[in-house]
C-alpha positions as a Markdown table, in Angstrom:
| # | Residue | x | y | z |
|---|---|---|---|---|
| 1 | Met | 71.7 | 109.4 | 108.9 |
| 2 | Ser | 74.4 | 105.6 | 108.4 |
| 3 | Thr | 76.8 | 108.3 | 106.2 |
| 4 | Ile | 76.9 | 110.3 | 108.8 |
| 5 | Lys | 77.9 | 107.6 | 112.2 |
| 6 | Arg | 80.5 | 106.9 | 110.1 |
| 7 | Leu | 81.7 | 109.9 | 108.5 |
| 8 | Thr | 81.5 | 111.0 | 112.8 |
| 9 | Cys | 83.1 | 107.1 | 113.8 |
| 10 | Lys | 86.7 | 107.3 | 111.1 |
| 11 | Thr | 87.2 | 110.9 | 111.7 |
| 12 | Gly | 86.9 | 110.7 | 116.0 |
| 13 | Pro | 90.0 | 109.2 | 116.2 |
| 14 | Val | 92.5 | 111.2 | 113.6 |
| 15 | Phe | 90.5 | 114.5 | 116.0 |
| 16 | Leu | 91.5 | 112.9 | 119.0 |
| 17 | Thr | 94.7 | 113.2 | 117.7 |
| 18 | Val | 95.8 | 115.8 | 116.8 |
| 19 | Ala | 94.0 | 116.7 | 119.8 |
| 20 | Phe | 96.2 | 115.2 | 122.7 |
| 21 | Phe | 98.7 | 116.4 | 119.6 |
| 22 | Val | 97.5 | 120.2 | 121.3 |
| 23 | Val | 97.7 | 119.6 | 124.5 |
| 24 | Leu | 101.5 | 117.6 | 124.2 |
| 25 | Ala | 102.9 | 120.9 | 123.1 |
| 26 | Ser | 101.0 | 123.3 | 124.9 |
| 27 | Phe | 101.9 | 121.9 | 128.2 |
| 28 | Ser | 105.4 | 122.2 | 126.5 |
| 29 | Gln | 105.8 | 125.2 | 126.0 |
| 30 | Ala | 104.2 | 126.1 | 129.5 |
| 31 | Ala | 107.5 | 123.9 | 131.0 |
| 32 | Asp | 109.9 | 125.5 | 129.0 |
| 33 | Ser | 108.0 | 129.1 | 130.0 |
| 34 | Lys | 108.2 | 127.7 | 133.7 |
| 35 | Arg | 112.1 | 126.5 | 132.8 |
| 36 | Lys | 114.1 | 127.6 | 136.1 |
| 37 | Asn | 117.1 | 128.9 | 135.2 |
| 38 | Pro | 120.0 | 127.5 | 136.7 |
| 39 | Thr | 121.9 | 128.0 | 140.2 |
| 40 | Ser | 124.6 | 130.2 | 140.5 |
| 41 | Lys | 127.8 | 128.5 | 141.7 |
| 42 | Leu | 130.4 | 129.2 | 143.3 |
| 43 | Tyr | 134.1 | 127.2 | 143.1 |
| 44 | Val | 136.8 | 127.6 | 145.4 |
| 45 | Ala | 140.1 | 127.6 | 143.5 |
| 46 | Asp | 142.9 | 127.4 | 146.0 |
| 47 | Val | 142.7 | 128.6 | 150.2 |
| 48 | Glu | 145.4 | 129.5 | 152.4 |
| 49 | Gly | 144.7 | 129.7 | 155.9 |
| 50 | Ile | 141.4 | 129.4 | 156.9 |
| 51 | Ser | 138.5 | 131.2 | 155.7 |
| 52 | Ser | 135.0 | 130.8 | 156.2 |
| 53 | Ile | 131.8 | 131.4 | 154.3 |
| 54 | Asn | 127.8 | 131.1 | 155.9 |
| 55 | Thr | 125.1 | 130.1 | 153.2 |
| 56 | Gly | 123.0 | 130.7 | 155.3 |
| 57 | Glu | 121.7 | 127.6 | 156.6 |
| 58 | Lys | 125.8 | 126.6 | 157.9 |
| 59 | Ile | 128.9 | 128.1 | 159.0 |
| 60 | Glu | 131.6 | 126.2 | 157.7 |
| 61 | Asp | 135.1 | 126.5 | 156.9 |
| 62 | Leu | 136.8 | 127.4 | 153.3 |
| 63 | Thr | 138.2 | 124.0 | 151.4 |
| 64 | Lys | 139.9 | 123.8 | 148.2 |
| 65 | Lys | 138.0 | 122.2 | 144.9 |
| 66 | Ser | 134.5 | 122.6 | 147.1 |
| 67 | Val | 131.1 | 124.4 | 145.7 |
| 68 | Tyr | 128.7 | 125.8 | 147.0 |
| 69 | Ala | 125.7 | 128.1 | 145.5 |
| 70 | Ala | 126.5 | 131.8 | 145.0 |
| 71 | Glu | 123.2 | 134.2 | 146.2 |
| 72 | Gly | 123.2 | 134.8 | 149.2 |
| 73 | Thr | 126.4 | 133.8 | 150.6 |
| 74 | Ile | 128.8 | 136.3 | 152.4 |
| 75 | Leu | 133.0 | 134.6 | 152.5 |
| 76 | Glu | 135.0 | 136.3 | 155.1 |
| 77 | Thr | 138.8 | 135.2 | 155.8 |
| 78 | Thr | 141.0 | 135.3 | 159.1 |
| 79 | Pro | 144.1 | 138.1 | 159.4 |
| 80 | Glu | 146.5 | 135.1 | 158.3 |
| 81 | Ala | 144.2 | 134.3 | 155.6 |
| 82 | Ser | 143.5 | 134.3 | 151.9 |
| 83 | Asn | 141.5 | 132.7 | 149.5 |
| 84 | Ala | 140.6 | 133.4 | 145.7 |
| 85 | Ile | 136.8 | 131.7 | 143.9 |
| 86 | Val | 135.5 | 131.6 | 140.5 |
| 87 | Leu | 132.1 | 132.4 | 139.5 |
| 88 | Ser | 129.5 | 130.2 | 137.6 |
| 89 | Asn | 129.9 | 134.2 | 134.8 |
| 90 | Gly | 133.8 | 132.9 | 135.5 |
| 91 | Thr | 134.7 | 135.9 | 137.0 |
| 92 | Gly | 137.5 | 135.1 | 139.8 |
| 93 | Ile | 138.1 | 136.6 | 142.9 |
| 94 | Ala | 140.7 | 137.4 | 145.3 |
| 95 | Phe | 140.9 | 137.3 | 148.6 |
| 96 | Asp | 143.1 | 139.3 | 150.9 |
| 97 | Pro | 143.7 | 138.1 | 154.4 |
| 98 | Asp | 140.5 | 140.5 | 156.9 |
| 99 | Thr | 138.6 | 140.1 | 154.0 |
| 100 | Arg | 134.5 | 139.9 | 154.3 |
| 101 | Leu | 131.6 | 139.9 | 150.9 |
| 102 | Glu | 128.7 | 139.2 | 151.0 |
| 103 | Met | 127.4 | 138.1 | 147.8 |
| 104 | Arg | 123.5 | 139.5 | 148.3 |
| 105 | Arg | 122.2 | 138.9 | 144.1 |
| 106 | Phe | 124.4 | 136.6 | 141.3 |
| 107 | Leu | 122.0 | 135.2 | 139.0 |
| 108 | Gln | 122.9 | 133.2 | 135.9 |
| 109 | Glu | 120.5 | 132.6 | 132.9 |
| 110 | Pro | 120.7 | 128.9 | 131.1 |
| 111 | Phe | 124.4 | 128.9 | 129.2 |
| 112 | Ser | 124.8 | 129.7 | 125.1 |
| 113 | Pro | 124.7 | 126.2 | 123.2 |
| 114 | Asn | 127.9 | 125.9 | 121.4 |
| 115 | Arg | 129.7 | 128.2 | 123.3 |
| 116 | Thr | 134.0 | 127.8 | 122.1 |
| 117 | Asp | 135.3 | 130.7 | 123.8 |
| 118 | Leu | 135.8 | 130.7 | 127.2 |
| 119 | Glu | 137.2 | 134.0 | 127.6 |
| 120 | Val | 133.4 | 134.9 | 126.7 |
| 121 | Glu | 130.9 | 135.2 | 130.0 |
| 122 | Pro | 129.0 | 132.5 | 128.9 |
| 123 | Ser | 125.6 | 134.1 | 129.8 |
| 124 | Val | 124.4 | 137.0 | 131.5 |
| 125 | Ser | 124.3 | 137.0 | 135.0 |
| 126 | Gln | 123.2 | 140.1 | 137.5 |
| 127 | Thr | 125.9 | 140.3 | 140.7 |
| 128 | Thr | 125.4 | 142.7 | 143.6 |
| 129 | Ala | 127.7 | 142.3 | 145.6 |
| 130 | Phe | 129.1 | 143.5 | 149.1 |
| 131 | Ile | 132.6 | 144.6 | 150.4 |
| 132 | Gly | 132.6 | 145.0 | 154.3 |
| 133 | Arg | 136.0 | 145.3 | 155.0 |
| 134 | Gly | 139.7 | 144.7 | 153.5 |
| 135 | Thr | 140.9 | 143.3 | 149.4 |
| 136 | Val | 139.0 | 142.1 | 146.7 |
| 137 | Gly | 141.5 | 142.0 | 143.5 |
| 138 | Met | 138.9 | 140.8 | 140.1 |
| 139 | Cys | 139.0 | 139.1 | 136.7 |
| 140 | Thr | 136.1 | 139.2 | 134.9 |
| 141 | Ser | 135.1 | 138.2 | 131.7 |
| 142 | Lys | 133.9 | 139.3 | 128.6 |
| 143 | Met | 130.8 | 141.3 | 129.8 |
| 144 | Val | 127.5 | 140.2 | 126.9 |
| 145 | Ala | 125.1 | 142.4 | 127.1 |
| 146 | Gly | 122.6 | 142.5 | 129.2 |
| 147 | Ser | 124.6 | 142.6 | 131.5 |
| 148 | Thr | 125.3 | 144.3 | 134.9 |
| 149 | Met | 127.6 | 144.0 | 137.9 |
| 150 | Thr | 127.7 | 146.0 | 141.3 |
| 151 | Tyr | 130.7 | 145.8 | 144.7 |
| 152 | Asn | 129.1 | 147.9 | 147.1 |
| 153 | Thr | 130.7 | 149.2 | 149.4 |
| 154 | Arg | 130.4 | 151.6 | 153.0 |
| 155 | His | 131.2 | 154.4 | 150.9 |
| 156 | Ala | 131.3 | 154.0 | 147.0 |
| 157 | Ser | 128.9 | 151.7 | 144.0 |
| 158 | Val | 131.3 | 150.1 | 141.6 |
| 159 | Ala | 129.8 | 149.2 | 138.3 |
| 160 | Ile | 132.3 | 147.3 | 136.9 |
| 161 | Arg | 131.5 | 146.0 | 132.8 |
| 162 | Gly | 135.5 | 144.0 | 133.1 |
| 163 | Arg | 137.8 | 143.8 | 133.8 |
| 164 | Lys | 140.7 | 143.7 | 136.1 |
| 165 | Val | 140.2 | 145.7 | 139.6 |
| 166 | Val | 140.8 | 146.4 | 142.9 |
| 167 | Ile | 138.3 | 147.4 | 145.4 |
| 168 | Glu | 139.9 | 147.8 | 149.0 |
| 169 | Thr | 138.0 | 149.4 | 151.8 |
| 170 | Ser | 138.3 | 150.1 | 155.0 |
| 171 | Asp | 136.3 | 152.6 | 158.0 |
| 172 | Asp | 137.5 | 155.8 | 156.5 |
| 173 | Ser | 137.6 | 155.3 | 152.5 |
| 174 | Thr | 137.3 | 153.4 | 150.0 |
| 175 | Val | 139.9 | 153.2 | 147.3 |
| 176 | Val | 139.2 | 151.0 | 143.5 |
| 177 | Ser | 141.9 | 151.0 | 141.4 |
| 178 | Leu | 141.5 | 150.1 | 137.0 |
| 179 | Leu | 144.3 | 148.1 | 135.2 |
| 180 | Glu | 142.6 | 147.3 | 132.9 |
| 181 | Gly | 138.5 | 147.4 | 130.8 |
| 182 | Asp | 136.0 | 150.1 | 132.3 |
| 183 | Val | 134.2 | 150.8 | 135.8 |
| 184 | Thr | 131.3 | 153.5 | 136.1 |
| 185 | Val | 131.9 | 154.6 | 140.6 |
| 186 | Arg | 129.0 | 156.4 | 142.9 |
| 187 | Gly | 129.4 | 157.8 | 146.1 |
| 188 | Asp | 127.1 | 156.5 | 148.5 |
| 189 | Leu | 124.0 | 159.1 | 148.0 |
| 190 | Met | 125.9 | 161.1 | 145.2 |
| 191 | Ser | 123.8 | 160.7 | 141.5 |
| 192 | Gly | 125.8 | 160.3 | 138.3 |
| 193 | Gly | 128.7 | 159.1 | 138.8 |
| 194 | Gln | 133.0 | 158.7 | 137.4 |
| 195 | Ser | 133.7 | 156.4 | 135.1 |
| 196 | Leu | 137.9 | 155.3 | 135.1 |
| 197 | Lys | 140.1 | 154.3 | 132.6 |
| 198 | Pro | 142.6 | 151.7 | 133.5 |
| 199 | Gly | 145.4 | 152.8 | 134.9 |
| 200 | Gln | 143.3 | 155.0 | 137.7 |
| 201 | Gln | 142.2 | 155.0 | 140.3 |
| 202 | Ala | 139.1 | 156.3 | 142.7 |
| 203 | Val | 140.0 | 157.1 | 145.8 |
| 204 | Ile | 136.9 | 158.2 | 148.2 |
| 205 | Thr | 136.2 | 159.1 | 151.1 |
| 206 | Arg | 133.8 | 160.5 | 153.8 |
| 207 | Thr | 134.2 | 163.8 | 156.9 |
| 208 | Ser | 129.4 | 162.4 | 157.6 |
| 209 | Asn | 127.7 | 160.0 | 156.7 |
| 210 | Ser | 124.9 | 162.2 | 156.1 |
| 211 | Gln | 126.8 | 163.7 | 153.6 |
| 212 | Pro | 128.4 | 162.4 | 150.2 |
| 213 | Pro | 132.0 | 161.7 | 150.6 |
| 214 | Ser | 133.8 | 163.4 | 147.9 |
| 215 | Ile | 136.0 | 160.5 | 145.2 |
| 216 | Lys | 139.6 | 161.9 | 143.9 |
| 217 | Ile | 140.9 | 160.0 | 141.1 |
| 218 | Gln | 144.5 | 159.9 | 140.3 |
| 219 | Asp | 147.0 | 157.5 | 138.7 |
| 220 | Ile | 147.5 | 154.7 | 140.3 |
| 221 | Pro | 150.9 | 155.2 | 141.4 |
| 222 | Pro | 154.0 | 153.2 | 139.9 |
| 223 | Ala | 154.7 | 151.7 | 144.0 |
| 224 | Asp | 151.7 | 150.6 | 143.7 |
| 225 | Met | 150.9 | 149.1 | 140.4 |
| 226 | Gly | 153.3 | 146.1 | 141.7 |
| 227 | Arg | 150.8 | 145.0 | 144.1 |
| 228 | Leu | 147.5 | 145.6 | 142.8 |
| 229 | Ser | 149.1 | 143.0 | 139.2 |
| 230 | Ala | 149.6 | 140.9 | 142.3 |
| 231 | Lys | 146.1 | 140.5 | 143.4 |
| 232 | Val | 144.2 | 140.7 | 139.7 |
| 233 | Thr | 146.7 | 137.7 | 138.3 |
| 234 | Gln | 145.3 | 134.9 | 141.0 |
| 235 | Ala | 142.2 | 136.1 | 139.9 |
| 236 | Cys | 143.0 | 135.2 | 136.5 |
| 237 | Met | 145.1 | 132.0 | 137.4 |
| 238 | Ala | 141.7 | 130.9 | 140.2 |
| 239 | Arg | 139.8 | 131.6 | 137.4 |
| 240 | Lys | 141.6 | 129.2 | 134.2 |
| 241 | Thr | 141.4 | 126.9 | 136.6 |
| 242 | Val | 137.9 | 125.3 | 136.4 |
| 243 | Tyr | 135.1 | 126.2 | 133.7 |
| 244 | Phe | 131.6 | 125.3 | 135.1 |
| 245 | Glu | 128.7 | 123.3 | 132.3 |
| 246 | Val | 125.3 | 122.7 | 131.9 |
| 247 | Ser | 124.0 | 119.3 | 133.1 |
| 248 | Glu | 120.2 | 118.8 | 132.5 |
| 249 | Arg | 117.8 | 117.4 | 135.6 |
| 250 | Lys | 114.2 | 116.7 | 134.8 |
| 251 | Asn | 111.3 | 117.6 | 137.1 |
| 252 | Ile | 108.4 | 115.6 | 137.2 |
| 253 | Asp | 107.1 | 119.7 | 136.1 |
| 254 | Ile | 110.3 | 121.9 | 135.7 |
| 255 | Pro | 112.9 | 121.7 | 134.1 |
| 256 | Glu | 115.9 | 123.0 | 135.2 |
| 257 | Asp | 120.0 | 123.3 | 134.2 |
| 258 | Ile | 122.5 | 122.2 | 136.7 |
| 259 | Leu | 125.9 | 124.2 | 136.5 |
| 260 | Ile | 128.0 | 121.3 | 136.8 |
| 261 | Pro | 132.6 | 123.1 | 137.8 |
| 262 | Val | 135.0 | 120.7 | 135.5 |
| 263 | Pro | 137.8 | 121.6 | 137.6 |
| 264 | Val | 141.2 | 122.5 | 134.5 |
| 265 | Tyr | 144.5 | 120.7 | 135.2 |
| 266 | Pro | 147.5 | 121.8 | 133.2 |
| 267 | Gly | 149.1 | 120.0 | 131.3 |
| 268 | Val | 152.8 | 118.3 | 131.7 |
| 269 | Ile | 155.6 | 121.1 | 130.3 |
| 270 | Pro | 158.0 | 118.4 | 129.6 |
| 271 | Pro | 161.7 | 120.0 | 131.3 |
| 272 | Ser | 164.1 | 121.6 | 129.1 |
| 273 | Thr | 167.3 | 119.4 | 127.5 |
| 274 | Thr | 171.0 | 122.0 | 127.6 |
| 275 | Val | 173.4 | 120.0 | 125.8 |
| 276 | Ser | 176.7 | 120.6 | 126.7 |
| 277 | Pro | 179.8 | 121.4 | 124.8 |
| 278 | Tyr | 180.9 | 118.7 | 125.2 |
| 279 | Thr | 179.1 | 116.6 | 123.1 |
| 280 | Val | 178.8 | 118.8 | 120.4 |
| 281 | Pro | 181.2 | 118.0 | 118.1 |
| 282 | Pro | 183.8 | 120.0 | 116.9 |
| 283 | Ala | 183.9 | 122.0 | 113.4 |
| 284 | Pro | 185.4 | 120.6 | 110.6 |
| 285 | Ser | 189.2 | 122.6 | 109.9 |
| 286 | Ala | 189.3 | 124.3 | 106.9 |
């Protein structure tokens, strides 16, 4: 009897220690399973004129280098304004004057660790936006498997898989121009979709809200190529002004990653040196 008591006393602390680590491991696994994905962000790279953002809580003027939670925001430019933003998935968007965009859904999964290629999307993301009017030029990262990006208008749904595209929409029509990458255009109330090749555009029009629109696929007119290229160039330049990194914030119960924009400043380009012909020594005589 005494032997059993001594054995129990000796092994009791061992059982308690093992039980403690089991509970601690279970708590850690539960915390990881509840880990919050980082809140998706947008960074304002450039502003010309007066543009506004509606965050759902307040409406304020856009200012350069400001940062907002992206999902649920409404961005709008006045007829004399333009701007450019960068989303935390690496997408640059350039806004023409008199443009309205609603970021209805933008989810970002945790970033891939030790990423080195900033041309590749940092993690899987899901984007759904609505362009009520105006024109946006877009320049995306190389999208990773599992990501989705859909921009809707009154006439069409545009599934974007990269990489340079311009969407123009008004009350009467939507024009989707692909300069590089891959997109699929589907008219409202239509099944399936039509894919564009680089250098093509889809012109979507409709005569009645109760009827599906018509889609015409054509080559981008040469007269429009320069104008469209300038819009995606602005978007590509915007996305090179910033990258997002992860900072971990610990809550009591659930850890959370925070996306922080880091502005990128271009290096100083040394001035070119011009050598005057008067300073060049004459060639030796034969």
